[in-house]
Short mmCIF file of C-alpha atoms in Angstrom, two decimals:
data_model
loop_
_atom_site.label_atom_id
_atom_site.label_comp_id
_atom_site.label_asym_id
_atom_site.label_seq_id
_atom_site.Cartn_x
_atom_site.Cartn_y
_atom_site.Cartn_z
CA MET A 19 -0.02 -0.02 -0.01
CA HIS A 20 2.37 2.60 -1.32
CA SER A 21 0.46 4.81 -3.63
CA LEU A 22 -1.82 7.80 -2.85
CA ASP A 23 -4.66 6.01 -4.59
CA ASP A 24 -4.26 2.94 -2.18
CA LEU A 25 -4.20 5.31 0.81
CA LEU A 26 -7.29 7.39 -0.13
CA TYR A 27 -9.37 4.65 -1.86
CA PRO A 28 -12.26 5.01 -2.70
CA ILE A 29 -11.59 8.86 -2.77
CA SER A 30 -9.59 9.87 -5.81
CA PRO A 31 -6.43 11.92 -5.37
CA ALA A 32 -7.98 14.66 -7.56
CA ASP A 33 -11.11 14.86 -5.43
CA PHE A 34 -8.96 14.81 -2.26
CA SER A 35 -6.95 17.77 -3.47
CA ALA A 36 -9.87 19.76 -4.71
CA GLU A 37 -12.36 19.22 -1.90
CA TYR A 38 -10.39 18.45 1.28
CA VAL A 39 -6.78 19.40 1.36
CA GLY A 40 -6.53 22.57 3.57
CA ARG A 41 -10.25 22.84 3.58
CA LYS A 42 -12.09 20.22 5.78
CA PRO A 43 -11.64 16.74 7.51
CA LEU A 44 -12.14 13.51 5.72
CA HIS A 45 -12.87 10.11 7.18
CA ILE A 46 -12.20 7.11 4.90
CA PRO A 47 -13.53 3.72 6.30
CA ALA A 48 -11.48 0.76 5.49
CA GLY A 49 -14.25 -0.91 3.64
CA GLY A 50 -12.89 -4.43 4.11
CA ASP A 51 -9.43 -3.38 2.81
CA ASP A 52 -6.99 -4.72 5.57
CA ARG A 53 -3.83 -3.42 3.82
CA LYS A 54 -3.85 -0.07 5.71
CA ALA A 55 -4.16 -1.84 9.07
CA ALA A 56 -1.30 -4.09 8.09
CA ILE A 57 1.26 -1.23 8.03
CA LEU A 58 1.84 -1.64 11.84
CA THR A 59 0.66 -4.73 13.95
CA TRP A 60 0.97 -5.20 17.59
CA ALA A 61 3.91 -7.55 16.85
CA ASP A 62 5.67 -4.86 14.86
CA PHE A 63 5.15 -2.34 17.68
CA ASN A 64 6.44 -4.80 20.31
CA ARG A 65 9.45 -5.54 18.22
CA LEU A 66 10.28 -1.84 17.78
CA LEU A 67 9.77 -1.18 21.53
CA GLY A 68 12.23 -4.10 22.17
CA GLN A 69 14.95 -2.21 20.44
CA GLY A 70 16.07 -0.30 23.43
CA SER A 71 18.76 1.76 21.76
CA LEU A 72 16.14 3.42 19.54
CA TRP A 73 14.43 5.10 22.37
CA SER A 74 15.12 8.06 24.80
CA ALA A 75 12.82 9.99 26.95
CA ALA A 76 12.29 12.45 24.09
CA HIS A 77 11.18 9.72 21.65
CA LEU A 78 9.11 7.42 23.85
CA ARG A 79 6.60 9.43 26.05
CA LEU A 80 3.87 8.33 28.56
CA MET A 81 0.80 10.39 28.96
CA ARG A 82 -2.12 9.94 31.45
CA ASN A 83 -5.20 12.19 31.49
CA TYR A 84 -3.52 15.01 29.51
CA VAL A 85 -0.33 15.12 31.64
CA ALA A 86 2.99 13.79 30.73
CA VAL A 87 4.62 11.24 32.98
CA PRO A 88 7.99 12.71 34.19
CA PRO A 89 10.84 10.85 32.42
CA ASP A 90 12.53 9.98 35.67
CA GLN A 91 9.67 7.95 36.68
CA TYR A 92 10.00 5.48 33.73
CA CYS A 93 13.55 6.12 32.47
CA HIS A 94 17.12 5.55 33.80
CA PRO A 95 20.44 7.18 32.67
CA VAL A 96 22.60 5.11 30.42
CA ALA A 97 26.14 5.99 29.36
CA THR A 98 26.67 6.17 25.59
CA PRO A 99 29.68 7.11 23.50
CA HIS A 100 27.83 10.44 22.90
CA GLY A 101 27.10 11.18 26.52
CA GLU A 102 24.42 10.17 29.00
CA VAL A 103 20.92 9.36 27.59
CA MET A 104 17.71 8.76 29.55
CA ARG A 105 16.54 5.44 28.24
CA PRO A 106 13.00 4.04 28.92
CA TRP A 107 13.04 1.08 31.40
CA PRO A 108 10.71 -1.55 29.73
CA GLN A 109 9.47 -2.94 32.97
CA LYS A 110 8.42 0.52 34.33
CA VAL A 111 6.84 1.43 30.96
CA GLU A 112 4.68 -1.74 31.28
CA VAL A 113 3.60 -0.82 34.70
CA PHE A 114 2.45 2.60 33.72
CA LEU A 115 0.65 1.01 30.67
CA SER A 116 -1.16 -1.44 32.99
CA ALA A 117 -2.26 1.62 35.06
CA GLY A 118 -3.89 3.09 31.94
CA ALA A 119 -1.17 5.43 30.61
CA SER A 120 -0.99 5.97 26.90
CA LEU A 121 2.33 5.45 25.01
CA ILE A 122 3.59 7.80 22.22
CA ALA A 123 6.55 6.85 20.05
CA ASN A 124 7.78 9.85 18.28
CA ASP A 125 9.84 10.32 15.11
CA VAL A 126 9.26 6.74 13.93
CA LEU A 127 9.13 7.35 10.13
CA THR A 128 12.54 5.80 9.28
CA ILE A 129 12.51 2.75 11.66
CA HIS A 130 9.62 0.87 10.14
CA GLU A 131 9.61 0.39 6.27
CA PRO A 132 5.78 0.55 5.62
CA LEU A 133 5.70 4.00 7.46
CA MET A 134 8.72 5.20 5.47
CA GLN A 135 6.95 4.29 2.18
CA ILE A 136 3.75 6.08 3.11
CA GLY A 137 5.87 9.01 4.30
CA GLU A 138 7.51 9.24 0.88
CA THR A 139 4.13 9.19 -0.83
CA LEU A 140 2.87 11.91 1.34
CA GLY A 141 6.06 14.02 0.99
CA ARG A 142 6.04 13.84 -2.75
CA THR A 143 2.22 14.65 -2.78
CA PHE A 144 2.39 17.60 -0.48
CA GLY A 145 5.97 18.83 -1.19
CA ALA A 146 6.35 18.63 2.51
CA SER A 147 8.54 17.21 5.39
CA ILE A 148 6.73 14.27 6.99
CA GLY A 149 6.82 12.99 10.51
CA ALA A 150 5.28 9.91 11.98
CA ASN A 151 4.28 9.06 15.62
CA ILE A 152 2.67 5.93 17.00
CA TYR A 153 -0.05 6.17 19.60
CA CYS A 154 -0.86 3.25 21.88
CA SER A 155 -3.83 3.80 24.30
CA PHE A 156 -6.47 1.98 26.24
CA GLN A 157 -10.09 2.21 27.07
CA GLY A 158 -11.24 5.34 28.77
CA ILE A 159 -8.03 7.02 29.46
CA GLN A 160 -7.31 10.03 27.44
CA ALA A 161 -3.72 11.10 26.54
CA PHE A 162 -4.36 14.62 25.13
CA GLY A 163 -7.14 17.00 25.58
CA THR A 164 -8.67 19.18 22.85
CA HIS A 165 -5.99 20.86 20.60
CA PHE A 166 -5.07 21.67 17.11
CA ASP A 167 -1.81 20.92 15.27
CA ASN A 168 0.38 23.35 13.25
CA HIS A 169 0.62 20.92 10.37
CA ASP A 170 -1.89 18.76 8.37
CA VAL A 171 -2.43 15.24 9.74
CA VAL A 172 -3.14 11.89 8.25
CA VAL A 173 -4.18 9.21 10.78
CA ILE A 174 -4.26 5.47 10.07
CA GLN A 175 -5.90 3.31 12.67
CA THR A 176 -4.07 0.04 12.59
CA ASP A 177 -5.86 -1.89 15.40
CA GLY A 178 -8.73 -1.42 17.84
CA ALA A 179 -10.99 1.57 17.75
CA LYS A 180 -10.85 5.22 18.72
CA VAL A 181 -13.44 7.98 18.80
CA TRP A 182 -12.34 11.29 17.40
CA ASN A 183 -14.26 14.53 18.26
CA LEU A 184 -13.94 17.22 15.61
CA TYR A 185 -15.05 20.78 16.62
CA GLU A 186 -16.37 23.55 14.62
CA ASN A 187 -13.61 26.10 15.10
CA ARG A 188 -10.26 26.19 13.28
CA ALA A 189 -7.12 28.24 14.10
CA ASP A 190 -5.93 30.37 11.14
CA ASN A 191 -2.69 28.79 9.75
CA PRO A 192 -0.84 28.25 13.09
CA ILE A 193 2.92 27.67 12.95
CA GLU A 194 3.91 27.94 16.64
CA ASN A 195 3.82 25.18 19.26
CA PHE A 196 1.83 26.04 22.48
CA PRO A 197 3.26 25.13 26.00
CA ASP A 198 1.73 21.97 27.35
CA ASP A 199 0.17 23.41 30.52
CA THR A 200 -3.12 23.82 32.21
CA ALA A 201 -3.70 27.29 30.89
CA THR A 202 -3.21 26.19 27.33
CA ARG A 203 -5.48 23.19 27.77
CA ARG A 204 -8.20 25.40 29.25
CA TRP A 205 -7.87 27.86 26.32
CA PHE A 206 -8.23 25.05 23.79
CA GLU A 207 -11.39 23.93 25.50
CA GLN A 208 -12.84 27.48 25.55
CA SER A 209 -12.06 28.28 22.01
CA ARG A 210 -12.84 24.95 20.22
CA GLY A 211 -16.50 25.65 19.60
CA ALA A 212 -19.34 23.14 19.42
CA LEU A 213 -18.88 19.47 18.45
CA MET A 214 -19.01 19.27 14.65
CA GLN A 215 -18.55 15.69 14.00
CA GLN A 216 -17.71 12.43 15.86
CA VAL A 217 -15.72 9.84 14.04
CA THR A 218 -15.21 6.27 15.23
CA MET A 219 -11.86 5.00 13.69
CA GLN A 220 -11.72 1.23 13.14
CA ALA A 221 -8.71 -0.73 11.99
CA GLY A 222 -7.73 0.34 8.48
CA ASP A 223 -9.55 3.60 8.59
CA VAL A 224 -7.86 6.81 7.52
CA LEU A 225 -8.62 10.35 8.83
CA TYR A 226 -7.31 13.62 7.31
CA LEU A 227 -7.34 16.88 9.34
CA PRO A 228 -6.29 20.13 7.98
CA ARG A 229 -3.89 22.26 10.01
CA GLY A 230 -5.46 24.12 12.90
CA TRP A 231 -8.59 21.84 13.21
CA TYR A 232 -9.64 21.46 16.87
CA HIS A 233 -9.92 17.76 17.90
CA ASP A 234 -9.43 15.23 20.56
CA ALA A 235 -9.60 11.44 20.72
CA LEU A 236 -10.42 8.63 23.06
CA ALA A 237 -10.12 4.88 22.97
CA THR A 238 -13.57 3.74 24.30
CA ASP A 239 -13.38 -0.07 23.91
CA GLY A 240 -10.09 -1.84 24.64
CA PRO A 241 -6.62 -1.16 23.32
CA SER A 242 -6.02 1.14 20.31
CA LEU A 243 -3.00 1.52 17.99
CA HIS A 244 -2.71 4.29 15.39
CA VAL A 245 -0.03 6.11 13.34
CA THR A 246 -0.18 9.80 12.81
CA PHE A 247 1.60 11.41 9.90
CA ALA A 248 2.41 15.11 10.28
CA ILE A 249 2.59 17.03 7.00
CA THR A 250 4.50 20.23 7.01
CA PRO A 251 4.93 22.15 3.64
CA LEU A 252 7.08 25.26 3.28
CA HIS A 253 5.41 28.51 4.37
CA GLY A 254 6.24 32.15 4.43
CA ARG A 255 8.75 32.00 7.22
CA THR A 256 10.69 29.16 5.64
CA LEU A 257 10.59 30.74 2.21
CA LEU A 258 11.73 34.01 3.57
CA ALA A 259 14.78 32.34 5.01
CA LEU A 260 15.58 31.02 1.34
CA LEU A 261 14.97 34.49 0.02
CA ASN A 262 17.39 35.96 2.54
CA ILE A 263 20.14 33.63 1.51
CA GLU A 264 19.79 34.80 -2.15
CA ALA A 265 19.33 38.47 -1.17
CA MET A 266 22.61 38.50 0.90
CA LYS A 267 24.45 38.13 -2.31
CA ASP A 268 23.31 41.66 -3.32
CA PRO A 269 25.48 44.49 -1.87
CA ALA A 270 22.47 46.77 -1.72
CA TYR A 271 20.72 44.21 0.63
CA ARG A 272 23.73 44.09 2.90
CA ALA A 273 23.90 47.95 3.04
CA PHE A 274 23.22 49.61 6.47
CA ALA A 275 19.87 51.25 6.86
CA PRO A 276 19.95 55.02 7.34
CA PRO A 277 18.56 56.56 10.63
CA ALA A 278 14.82 57.12 10.69
CA HIS A 279 15.23 60.92 11.34
CA GLU A 280 17.19 61.51 8.21
CA ASP A 281 15.52 63.51 5.52
CA GLY A 282 12.25 63.25 7.60
CA GLY A 283 12.25 59.49 7.10
CA ALA A 284 12.48 59.66 3.26
CA ALA A 285 16.03 58.07 3.24
CA LEU A 286 14.74 55.11 5.38
CA ALA A 287 11.62 54.64 3.26
CA ALA A 288 13.71 54.63 0.07
CA HIS A 289 16.15 52.03 1.59
CA LEU A 290 13.33 49.78 2.74
CA ALA A 291 11.79 50.03 -0.79
CA THR A 292 15.10 48.80 -2.15
CA TYR A 293 15.08 45.88 0.22
CA GLY A 294 11.55 45.02 -1.00
CA GLN A 295 12.44 45.38 -4.62
CA ILE A 296 15.36 42.98 -4.20
CA LEU A 297 13.15 40.39 -2.50
CA ALA A 298 10.46 40.81 -5.08
CA ARG A 299 12.94 40.34 -8.00
CA ILE A 300 14.38 37.21 -6.55
CA ALA A 301 10.97 35.76 -5.55
CA ALA A 302 9.81 36.19 -9.22
CA SER A 303 12.89 34.66 -10.91
CA PRO A 304 12.74 31.19 -12.37
CA ALA A 305 15.99 30.29 -10.60
CA PHE A 306 14.41 30.97 -7.12
CA GLY A 307 11.27 28.89 -8.23
CA GLU A 308 13.71 26.02 -9.02
CA GLU A 309 15.35 26.33 -5.62
CA VAL A 310 12.07 26.18 -3.87
CA ALA A 311 11.22 23.04 -5.91
CA ARG A 312 14.52 21.56 -4.88
CA SER A 313 13.96 22.46 -1.21
CA GLN A 314 10.61 20.66 -1.45
CA THR A 315 12.11 17.52 -2.81
CA ARG A 316 14.95 17.47 -0.23
CA MET A 317 12.40 17.41 2.51
CA THR A 318 11.48 13.81 1.48
CA PRO A 319 14.67 11.80 1.15
CA ARG A 320 14.54 8.61 -0.93
CA PRO A 321 13.82 5.53 1.08
CA PRO A 322 16.72 3.13 1.38
CA SER A 323 16.83 0.01 -0.82
CA PHE A 324 19.51 -2.34 0.60
CA THR A 325 19.82 -5.62 -1.18
CA LEU A 326 22.70 -7.15 0.96
CA PRO A 327 24.66 -9.36 0.60
CA GLU A 328 24.35 -8.33 -3.08
CA ARG A 329 26.48 -5.29 -3.63
CA LYS A 330 25.21 -2.79 -6.24
CA PRO A 331 27.42 -1.90 -9.24
CA VAL A 332 29.42 1.30 -9.32
CA THR A 333 29.83 3.17 -12.67
CA LEU A 334 32.97 5.38 -12.74
CA TYR A 335 33.44 8.41 -14.84
CA ARG A 336 36.04 11.13 -15.25
CA THR A 337 35.81 14.65 -16.64
CA THR A 338 37.71 15.28 -19.82
CA GLY A 339 38.07 19.08 -19.95
CA LYS A 340 35.58 19.51 -22.78
CA ALA A 341 32.52 21.72 -22.40
CA PHE A 342 29.41 20.32 -20.86
CA PRO A 343 26.16 20.56 -22.88
CA ALA A 344 23.61 23.32 -22.28
CA CYS A 345 21.21 22.26 -19.43
CA SER A 346 18.84 23.53 -16.83
CA THR A 347 20.08 25.26 -13.66
CA THR A 348 19.24 22.14 -11.75
CA VAL A 349 21.29 19.81 -13.84
CA ARG A 350 24.14 22.34 -13.97
CA GLU A 351 24.69 21.77 -10.28
CA THR A 352 25.47 18.17 -10.98
CA TYR A 353 27.93 19.21 -13.70
CA ASP A 354 29.71 21.59 -11.32
CA TRP A 355 29.91 18.85 -8.80
CA ALA A 356 31.47 16.43 -11.41
CA ILE A 357 33.99 19.12 -12.47
CA ALA A 358 35.02 19.60 -8.78
CA GLU A 359 35.31 15.80 -8.19
CA ARG A 360 37.09 15.21 -11.64
CA GLN A 361 36.47 11.45 -11.04
CA PHE A 362 33.22 10.29 -9.68
CA ALA A 363 30.72 7.40 -9.44
CA LEU A 364 27.31 7.85 -11.03
CA GLU A 365 25.78 6.15 -8.11
CA ASP A 366 27.38 8.61 -5.72
CA MET A 367 26.12 11.58 -7.75
CA VAL A 368 22.52 10.06 -7.58
CA ALA A 369 22.92 9.77 -3.81
CA HIS A 370 24.37 13.25 -3.37
CA PHE A 371 21.63 15.10 -5.24
CA GLN A 372 18.57 14.08 -3.25
CA SER A 373 16.62 16.92 -4.67
CA LEU A 374 16.66 15.37 -8.12
CA SER A 375 15.12 12.17 -9.36
CA GLU A 376 17.50 9.40 -10.19
CA GLY A 377 16.32 9.48 -13.83
CA ASP A 378 17.24 13.19 -14.16
CA VAL A 379 20.63 12.65 -12.84
CA ARG A 380 21.35 9.66 -15.14
CA ALA A 381 19.93 11.56 -18.03
CA GLY A 382 22.32 14.48 -17.35
CA VAL A 383 25.30 12.27 -17.13
CA ALA A 384 24.32 10.56 -20.41
CA ALA A 385 24.08 13.92 -22.16
CA ALA A 386 27.46 14.92 -20.78
CA GLU A 387 28.98 11.65 -22.04
CA ALA A 388 27.45 12.19 -25.51
CA ALA A 389 29.03 15.63 -25.49
CA GLY A 390 32.40 14.24 -24.56
CA ALA A 391 32.47 16.18 -21.27
CA VAL A 392 32.80 12.91 -19.18
CA GLN A 393 34.22 9.55 -20.07
CA ARG A 394 33.37 6.26 -18.54
CA LEU A 395 36.29 4.44 -16.81
#
């Protein structure tokens, strides 16, 4: 179950994009399709929890009735080559779970292949960075109260059932994280509005929530296991950081601003207008559009494809000193890299340029070889 069609079925990706993305929640019942539930079984989760070196207090959290269990109550310090780490103590974790606590495993996207594959699909679809958390909870004990997230959310229920309450209010494109305290929880409850929809998630169901949508969830009948994918595309703040990098190459952008009182403020106004013109020019340039596209691609690294003990072939090239062919700005980066390396492996170039598809890298090298700029060894 790797494609967007599989994840959304029977909703088409086109309808999902046109009617739901960024607009309203969507609940997709499993409809007898058990492939989605199979992405994370209890056996899978137990196996992951058993790999103690994966976990720290930051990555494995216990929650009970909205309150985080202090790490020192279920973790112990372990000396590692990189310093002391608070490792969860499995037996103590089990005691808290027996008492009704919920378990949240954070940042699990890269440690379980089915999650990684879905993450890649979502990353390519949304042009976004993707995170994944696993939530294990039990009947009648709520981990989190009403809240909203500062990213879009895709939830896949993999076992058991959980009731999600969706409220009528929505925060307007939030990007900040709120402190987890009593005052924040009270504010969420006061600002959530009336209950809009109640969704009972069963194994294999999918739920999409746009950023800022108020919600809470509760396992009402036995144990529940689900995975939440966090979808965070680029936004104004991150794009402004990219603009600033390019703008800093312009001496006028690096110039000091005049004092506000000079010429009755006219000098400062003119200076600020120059800043704006520089940023506007860069933002409108095709080169900056290509850089944003590369940034989007870099947020979703290619998943690994190890085939050991088989060792993959390595194709060696060297540059010849002849001119490289005309190409896009994106491919030009690979040529500049080849010139600097002088001798390189095609597979290393593919790995180095994560923002390009493997096909584009190989096509660029093939064009350079046809032009005589590189030669196979």
